[in-house]
Coordinates of C-alpha atoms and ligand atoms in Angstrom, one line a residue:
X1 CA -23.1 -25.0 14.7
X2 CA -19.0 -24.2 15.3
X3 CA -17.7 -21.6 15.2
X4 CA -16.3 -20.3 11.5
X5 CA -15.4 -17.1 9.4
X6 CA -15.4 -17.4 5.9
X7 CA -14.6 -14.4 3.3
X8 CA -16.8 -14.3 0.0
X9 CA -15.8 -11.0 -1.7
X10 CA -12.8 -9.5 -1.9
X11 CA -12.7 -5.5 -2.8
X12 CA -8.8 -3.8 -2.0
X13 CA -8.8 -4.5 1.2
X14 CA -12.9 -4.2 2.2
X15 CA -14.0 -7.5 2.9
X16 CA -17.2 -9.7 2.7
X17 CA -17.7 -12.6 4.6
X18 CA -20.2 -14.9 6.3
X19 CA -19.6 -15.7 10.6
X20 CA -21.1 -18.7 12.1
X21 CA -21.8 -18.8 15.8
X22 CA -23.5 -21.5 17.5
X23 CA -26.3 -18.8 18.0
X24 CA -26.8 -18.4 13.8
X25 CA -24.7 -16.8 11.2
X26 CA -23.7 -12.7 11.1
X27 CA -23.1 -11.1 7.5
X28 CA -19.6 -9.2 7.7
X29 CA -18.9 -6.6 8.0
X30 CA -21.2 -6.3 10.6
X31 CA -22.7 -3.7 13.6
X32 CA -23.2 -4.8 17.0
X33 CA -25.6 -3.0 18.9
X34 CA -24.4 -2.6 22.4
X35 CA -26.9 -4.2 25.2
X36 CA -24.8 -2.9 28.0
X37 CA -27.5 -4.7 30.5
X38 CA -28.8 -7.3 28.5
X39 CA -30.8 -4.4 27.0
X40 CA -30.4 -2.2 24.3
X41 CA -31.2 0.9 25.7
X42 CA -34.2 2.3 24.0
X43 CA -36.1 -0.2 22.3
X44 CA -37.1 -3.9 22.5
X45 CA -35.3 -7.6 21.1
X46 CA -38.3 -7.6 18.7
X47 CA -37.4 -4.3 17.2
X48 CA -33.9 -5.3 17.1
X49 CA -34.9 -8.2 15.3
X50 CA -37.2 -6.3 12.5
X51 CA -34.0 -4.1 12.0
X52 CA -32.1 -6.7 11.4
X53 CA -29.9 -6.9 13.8
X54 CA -27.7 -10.5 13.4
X55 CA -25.8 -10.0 16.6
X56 CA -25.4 -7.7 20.1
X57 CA -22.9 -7.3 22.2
X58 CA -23.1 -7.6 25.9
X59 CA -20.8 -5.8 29.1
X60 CA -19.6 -8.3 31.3
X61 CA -18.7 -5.9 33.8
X62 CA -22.2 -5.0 34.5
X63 CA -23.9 -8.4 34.4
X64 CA -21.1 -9.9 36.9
X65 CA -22.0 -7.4 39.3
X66 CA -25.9 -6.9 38.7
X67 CA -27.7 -9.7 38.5
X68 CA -24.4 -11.7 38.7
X69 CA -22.9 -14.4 36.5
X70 CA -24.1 -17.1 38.7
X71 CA -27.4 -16.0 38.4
X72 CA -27.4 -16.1 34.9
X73 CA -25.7 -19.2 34.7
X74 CA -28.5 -21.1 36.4
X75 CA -30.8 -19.2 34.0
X76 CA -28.8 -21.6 31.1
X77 CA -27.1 -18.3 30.1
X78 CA -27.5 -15.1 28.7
X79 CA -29.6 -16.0 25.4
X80 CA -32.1 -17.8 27.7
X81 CA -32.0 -14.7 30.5
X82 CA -32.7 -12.1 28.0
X83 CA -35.2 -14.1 25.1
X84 CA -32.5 -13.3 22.5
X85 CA -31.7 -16.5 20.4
X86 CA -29.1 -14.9 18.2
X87 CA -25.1 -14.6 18.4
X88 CA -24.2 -11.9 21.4
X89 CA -20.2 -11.2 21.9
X90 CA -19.2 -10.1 25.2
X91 CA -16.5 -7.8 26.1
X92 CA -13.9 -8.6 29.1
X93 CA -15.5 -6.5 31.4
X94 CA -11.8 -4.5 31.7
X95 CA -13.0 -1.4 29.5
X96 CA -15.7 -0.4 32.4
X97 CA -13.4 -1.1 35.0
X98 CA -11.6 1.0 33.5
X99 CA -14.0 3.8 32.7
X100 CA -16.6 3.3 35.3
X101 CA -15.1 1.4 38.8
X102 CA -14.2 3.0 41.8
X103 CA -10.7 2.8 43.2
X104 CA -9.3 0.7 41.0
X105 CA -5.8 -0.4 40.4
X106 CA -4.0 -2.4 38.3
X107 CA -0.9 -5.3 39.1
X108 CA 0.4 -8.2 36.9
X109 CA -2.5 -10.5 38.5
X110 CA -5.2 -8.5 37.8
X111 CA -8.0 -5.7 38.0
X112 CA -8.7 -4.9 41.5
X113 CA -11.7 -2.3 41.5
X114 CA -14.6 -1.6 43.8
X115 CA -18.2 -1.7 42.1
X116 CA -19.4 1.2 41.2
X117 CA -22.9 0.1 42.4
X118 CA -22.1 -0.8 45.9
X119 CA -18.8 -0.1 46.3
X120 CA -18.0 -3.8 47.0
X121 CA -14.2 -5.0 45.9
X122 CA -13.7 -6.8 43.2
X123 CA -10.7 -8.6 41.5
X124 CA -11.0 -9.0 37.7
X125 CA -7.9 -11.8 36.3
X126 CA -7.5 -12.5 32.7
X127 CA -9.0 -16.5 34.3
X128 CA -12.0 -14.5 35.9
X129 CA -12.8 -12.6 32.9
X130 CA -12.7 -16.2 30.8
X131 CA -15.0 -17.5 33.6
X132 CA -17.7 -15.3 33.6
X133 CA -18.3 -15.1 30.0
X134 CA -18.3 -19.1 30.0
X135 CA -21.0 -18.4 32.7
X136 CA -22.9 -16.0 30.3
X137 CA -22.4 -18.4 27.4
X138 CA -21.6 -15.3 24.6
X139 CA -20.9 -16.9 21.1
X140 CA -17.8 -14.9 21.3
X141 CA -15.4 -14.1 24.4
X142 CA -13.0 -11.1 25.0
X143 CA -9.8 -11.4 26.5
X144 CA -8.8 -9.2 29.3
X145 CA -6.6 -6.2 28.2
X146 CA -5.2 -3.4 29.9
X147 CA -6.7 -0.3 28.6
X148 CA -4.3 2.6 28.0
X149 CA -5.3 5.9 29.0
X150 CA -4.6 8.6 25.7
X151 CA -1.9 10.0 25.4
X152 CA 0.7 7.3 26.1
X153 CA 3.8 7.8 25.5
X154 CA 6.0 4.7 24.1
X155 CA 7.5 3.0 27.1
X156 CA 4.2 3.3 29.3
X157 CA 2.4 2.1 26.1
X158 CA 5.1 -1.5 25.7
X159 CA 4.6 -1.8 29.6
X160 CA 1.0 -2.2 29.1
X161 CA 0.9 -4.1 25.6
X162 CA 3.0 -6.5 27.0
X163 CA 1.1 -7.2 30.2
X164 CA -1.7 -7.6 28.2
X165 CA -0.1 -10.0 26.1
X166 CA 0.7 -12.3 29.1
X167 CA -2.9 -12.1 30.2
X168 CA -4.0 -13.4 26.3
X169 CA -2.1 -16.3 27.4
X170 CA -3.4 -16.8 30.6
X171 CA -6.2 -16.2 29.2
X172 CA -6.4 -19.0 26.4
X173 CA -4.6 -21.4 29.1
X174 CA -7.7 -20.9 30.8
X175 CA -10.2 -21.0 28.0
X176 CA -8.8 -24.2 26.7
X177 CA -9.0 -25.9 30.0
X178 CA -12.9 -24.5 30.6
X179 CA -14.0 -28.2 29.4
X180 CA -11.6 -30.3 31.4
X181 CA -12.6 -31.9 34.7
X182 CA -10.7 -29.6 37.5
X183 CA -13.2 -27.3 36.1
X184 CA -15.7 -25.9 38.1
X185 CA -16.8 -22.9 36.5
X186 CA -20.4 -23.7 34.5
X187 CA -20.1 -23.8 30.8
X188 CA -23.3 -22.3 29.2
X189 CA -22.2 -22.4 25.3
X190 CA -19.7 -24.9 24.5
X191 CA -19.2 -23.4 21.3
X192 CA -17.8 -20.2 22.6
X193 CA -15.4 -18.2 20.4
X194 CA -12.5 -16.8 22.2
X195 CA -10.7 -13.9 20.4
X196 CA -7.3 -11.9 21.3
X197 CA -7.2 -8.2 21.6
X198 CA -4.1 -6.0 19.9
X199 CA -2.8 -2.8 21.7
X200 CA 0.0 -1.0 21.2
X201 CA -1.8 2.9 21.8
X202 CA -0.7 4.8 18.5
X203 CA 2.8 3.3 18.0
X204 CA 2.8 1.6 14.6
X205 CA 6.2 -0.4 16.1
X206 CA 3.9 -1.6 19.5
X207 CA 1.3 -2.8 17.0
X208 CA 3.2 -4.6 14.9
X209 CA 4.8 -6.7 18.1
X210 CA 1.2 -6.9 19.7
X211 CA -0.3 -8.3 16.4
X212 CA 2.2 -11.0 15.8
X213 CA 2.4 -12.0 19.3
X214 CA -1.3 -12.5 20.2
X215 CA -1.7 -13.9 16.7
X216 CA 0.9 -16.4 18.0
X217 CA -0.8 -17.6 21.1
X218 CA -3.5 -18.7 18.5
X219 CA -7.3 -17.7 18.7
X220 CA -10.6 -18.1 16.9
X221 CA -9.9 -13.8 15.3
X222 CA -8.5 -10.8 16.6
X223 CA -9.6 -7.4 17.7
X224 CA -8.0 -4.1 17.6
X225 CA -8.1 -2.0 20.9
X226 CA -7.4 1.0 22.6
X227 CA -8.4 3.1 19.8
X228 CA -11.4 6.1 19.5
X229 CA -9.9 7.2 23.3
X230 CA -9.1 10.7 22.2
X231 CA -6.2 10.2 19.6
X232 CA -7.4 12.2 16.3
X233 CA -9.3 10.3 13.5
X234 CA -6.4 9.9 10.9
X235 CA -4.2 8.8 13.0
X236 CA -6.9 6.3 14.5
X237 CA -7.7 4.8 10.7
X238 CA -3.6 4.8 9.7
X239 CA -3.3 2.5 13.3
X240 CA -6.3 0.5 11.7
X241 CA -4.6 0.0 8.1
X242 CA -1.0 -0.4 9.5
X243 CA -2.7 -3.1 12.4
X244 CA -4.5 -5.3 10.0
X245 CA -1.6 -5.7 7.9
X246 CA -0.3 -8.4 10.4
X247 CA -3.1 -10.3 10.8
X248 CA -4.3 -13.1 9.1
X249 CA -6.0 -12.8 6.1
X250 CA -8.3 -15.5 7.1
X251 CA -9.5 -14.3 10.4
X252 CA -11.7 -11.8 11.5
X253 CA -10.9 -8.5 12.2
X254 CA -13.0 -6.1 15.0
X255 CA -12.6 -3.0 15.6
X256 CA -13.8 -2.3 19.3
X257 CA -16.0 0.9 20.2
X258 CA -15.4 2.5 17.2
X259 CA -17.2 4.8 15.8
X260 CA -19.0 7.4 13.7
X261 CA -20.6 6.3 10.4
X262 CA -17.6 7.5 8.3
X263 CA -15.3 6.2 10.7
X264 CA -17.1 2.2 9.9
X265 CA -16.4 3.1 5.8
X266 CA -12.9 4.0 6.8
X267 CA -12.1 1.1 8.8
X268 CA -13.8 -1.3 6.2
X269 CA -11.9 0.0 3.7
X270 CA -8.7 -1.1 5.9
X271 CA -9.8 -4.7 6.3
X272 CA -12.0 -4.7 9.5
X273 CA -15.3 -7.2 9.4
X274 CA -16.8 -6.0 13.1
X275 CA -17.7 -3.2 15.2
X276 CA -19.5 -2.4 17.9
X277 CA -20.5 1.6 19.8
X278 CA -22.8 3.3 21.7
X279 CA -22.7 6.1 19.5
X280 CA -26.0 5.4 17.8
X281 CA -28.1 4.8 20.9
X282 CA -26.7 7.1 23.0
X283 CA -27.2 9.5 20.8
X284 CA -30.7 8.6 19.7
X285 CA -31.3 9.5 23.7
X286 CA -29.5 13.0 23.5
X287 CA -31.9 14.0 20.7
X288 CA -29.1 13.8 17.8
X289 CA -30.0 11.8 14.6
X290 CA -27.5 10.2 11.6
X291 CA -29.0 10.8 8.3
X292 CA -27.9 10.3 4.7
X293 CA -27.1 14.2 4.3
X294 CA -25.4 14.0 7.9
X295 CA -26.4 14.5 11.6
X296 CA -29.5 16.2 12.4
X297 CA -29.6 17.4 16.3
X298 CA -33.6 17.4 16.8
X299 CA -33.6 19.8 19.5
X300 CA -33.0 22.4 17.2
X301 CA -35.6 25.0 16.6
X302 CA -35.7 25.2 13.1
X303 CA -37.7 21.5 13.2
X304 CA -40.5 23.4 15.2
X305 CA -42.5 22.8 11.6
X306 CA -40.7 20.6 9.8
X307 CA -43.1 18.2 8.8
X308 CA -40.7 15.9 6.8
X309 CA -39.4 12.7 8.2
X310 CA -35.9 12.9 9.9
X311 CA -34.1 11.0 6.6
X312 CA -36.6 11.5 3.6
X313 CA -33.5 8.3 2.2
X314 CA -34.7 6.0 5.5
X315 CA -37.6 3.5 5.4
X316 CA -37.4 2.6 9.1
X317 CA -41.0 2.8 11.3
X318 CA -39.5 6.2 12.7
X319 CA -39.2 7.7 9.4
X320 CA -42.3 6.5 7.8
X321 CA -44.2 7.2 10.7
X322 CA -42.9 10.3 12.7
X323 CA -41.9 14.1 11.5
X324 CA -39.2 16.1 12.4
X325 CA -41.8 18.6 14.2
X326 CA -43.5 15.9 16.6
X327 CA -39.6 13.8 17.4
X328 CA -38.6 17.4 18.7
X329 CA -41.9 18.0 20.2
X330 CA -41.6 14.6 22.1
X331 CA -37.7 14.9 23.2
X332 CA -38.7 18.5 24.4
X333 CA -41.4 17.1 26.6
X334 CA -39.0 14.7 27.6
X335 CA -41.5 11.5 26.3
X336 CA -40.0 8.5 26.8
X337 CA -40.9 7.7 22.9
X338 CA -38.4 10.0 22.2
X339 CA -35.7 7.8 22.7
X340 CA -37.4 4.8 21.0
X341 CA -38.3 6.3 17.8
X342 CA -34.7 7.9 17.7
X343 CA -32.7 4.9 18.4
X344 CA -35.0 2.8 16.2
X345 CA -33.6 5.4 13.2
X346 CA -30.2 5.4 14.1
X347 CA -29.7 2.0 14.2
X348 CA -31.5 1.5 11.1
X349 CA -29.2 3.8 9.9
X350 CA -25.7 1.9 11.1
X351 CA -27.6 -1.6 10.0
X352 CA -28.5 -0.4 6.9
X353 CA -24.8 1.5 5.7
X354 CA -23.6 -1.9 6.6
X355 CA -25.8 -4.0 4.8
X356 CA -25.2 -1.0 1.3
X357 CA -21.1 -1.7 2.5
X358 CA -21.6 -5.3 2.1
X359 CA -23.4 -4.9 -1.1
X360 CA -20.9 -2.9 -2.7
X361 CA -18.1 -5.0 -1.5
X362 CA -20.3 -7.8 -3.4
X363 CA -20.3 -5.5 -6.8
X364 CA -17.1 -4.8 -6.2
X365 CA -17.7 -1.0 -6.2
X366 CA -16.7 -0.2 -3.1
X367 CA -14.7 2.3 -3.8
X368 CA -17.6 4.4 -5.4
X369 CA -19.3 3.6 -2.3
X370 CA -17.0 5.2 0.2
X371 CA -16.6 8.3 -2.3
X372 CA -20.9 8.8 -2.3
X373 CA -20.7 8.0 1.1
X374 CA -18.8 10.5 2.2
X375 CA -19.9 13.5 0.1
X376 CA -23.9 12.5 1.1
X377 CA -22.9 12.4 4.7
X378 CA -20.5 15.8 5.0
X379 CA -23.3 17.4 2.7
X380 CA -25.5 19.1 5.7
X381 CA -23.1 20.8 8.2
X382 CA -23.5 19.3 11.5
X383 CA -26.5 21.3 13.1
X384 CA -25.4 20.4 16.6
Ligands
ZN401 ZN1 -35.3 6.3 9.7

């Protein structure tokens, strides 16, 4: 199966559609679990599976350097290496160069970092990032962007929009000529989707430019970057509306590393299909849980004998299964079950207010959605 994005429902600007990877097909909008090590932390493929869960996203910057791309690639890829048969996305592997390398720097030709496992250099080019994802064989391919530290100010944020847009072109130069002879580089998914990545930092004017140019080099959909780094929230979700606004209608929109329940209703409601963050794992492990009636920190005493389930709304194993009293018990005694029973919930919970945002979009009462939404999920102040 090709690669495709088609839209089925229309609602203002929230849309519904249906992706097809070569992997199978992803409802939009959509959550994608992050498998930072070909893992999600926490729990196993089969659980991801009985949540749900249509696609996962993988960091390239941690597979290149542990077990290494090469590796993988003689595994037949990343879907063989890790026994999960559905789409995965990779990212570029820049972000965690970014965040996590040693010593790194940046110049027009690259990434130049030392691994933060070994401390052994590394060069990461717009071509290399291409390459190793063709090695891992993800249904869908980041570009390599420079990512902007917040704040920015508006000449440091065009210097590094516009680098970035000359490596999306080196970057589709290369992805275009993966299949041709000269090419050495093993391809594990000829089907691979390749999309562009908009920056700009929080200047409407940068956007706009970024939009229209990476939308000119051409490719498969578009993400939004360099957002949830700081900036506040309504200036994040008027980049979002104001970004989308010059892309194309018939493409699909992700919005990368973003964000907090309300923060996926907001950005739906301003066009975007896709969205991947740790937030809902990682904070399964730190003992904090997303409900219906808002977040719910477990460690707090008052669930010493609370015998109710962490969302009396949720139906996931966690909830059905486990009481407030014996989650806190278990994080408190530092059981590794702790982590799996919390991210099994919290997950649920991001699967399932997508799958309630699709259906609304369906109905076309979206807007009646986003208004419940929000007043259920404000309703208990955050505990944590
Ligand atoms: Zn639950």
């Amino acid at each position: 199966m090709a690669f495709d994005f088609r839209i089925t429902h229309i609602d203002g600007r929230a849309r519904r559609g249906l992706l097809k990877t070569p992997h199978g097909e992803v409802q939009t909008p959509a959550f994608l679990p992050v498998g930072t090590q070909g893992a999600v932390k926490g729990i196993t493929h089969r659980d991801l599976e009985g949540l749900g869960t249509e696609i996962l996203l993988a960091n390239t910057y941690h597979l290149y350097l542990r077990p290494g791309s090469d590796a993988i690639a003689r595994r037949g890829g990343l879907h063989r290496f890790i026994g999960w048969l559905r789409p995965i996305l990779t990212d570029s592997g820049g972000y965690q160069v970014f965040s996590l390398a040693a010593r790194r720097s940046i110049d027009e030709e690259g990434a130049h970092f030392k691994s933060h496992l070994d401390g052994s250099s590394h060069l990461l080019t717009p071509e290399k990032a291409v390459d190793i994802q063709a090695q891992l064989g993800s249904d869908i391919a980041m570009v390599l962007d420079e990512c902007l530290a917040y704040p920015a100010d508006v000449e440091a944020a065009r210097t590094s929009m516009e680098r970035t847009l000359r490596w999306a072109g080196r970057s589709r130069d290369r992805f275009h000529s993966l299949n041709t002879s000269a090419n050495r580089v093993t391809v594990t998914n000829p089907g691979q989707a390749q999309f562009g990545i908009v920056q700009g930092g929080v200047h409407p004017g940068l956007r706009e430019m970024s939009a229209r140019q990476t939308v000119a080099i051409g490719f498969e959909a578009f993400a939004i970057g360099g957002l949830s780094v700081g900036e506040p929230v309504d200036v994040m979700y008027d980049i979002v509306g104001h970004t989308t606004t010059f892309l194309p209608n018939d493409r699909l929109r992700y919005l990368m590393g973003t964000g907090t329940p309300g923060d996926l209703v907001e950005s739906v409601a301003r066009g975007i299909d896709l969205f991947d963050c740790v937030l809902p794992t990682r904070n399964a492990r730190n003992g904090q849980l997303f409900t219906s009636e808002g977040r719910l920190n477990i460690k707090n005493a008052r669930y010493a004998e609370d015998d109710r389930p962490p969302d009396p709304a949720c139906t996931c194993y966690t909830c059905r299964t486990a009481s407030r009293a014996y989650l806190r018990h278990l994080f408190l005694a530092g059981e590794i079950n702790a982590a799996t029973l919390n991210t099994l919930h919290n997950l649920n919970f991001y699967l399932d207010t997508m799958r309630r945002i699709r259906e609304a979009i369906a109905f076309g009462r979206f807007e009646s959605f986003r208004l419940a939404f929000h007043q259920s999920f404000s309703r208990r102040p955050t505990d944590s």
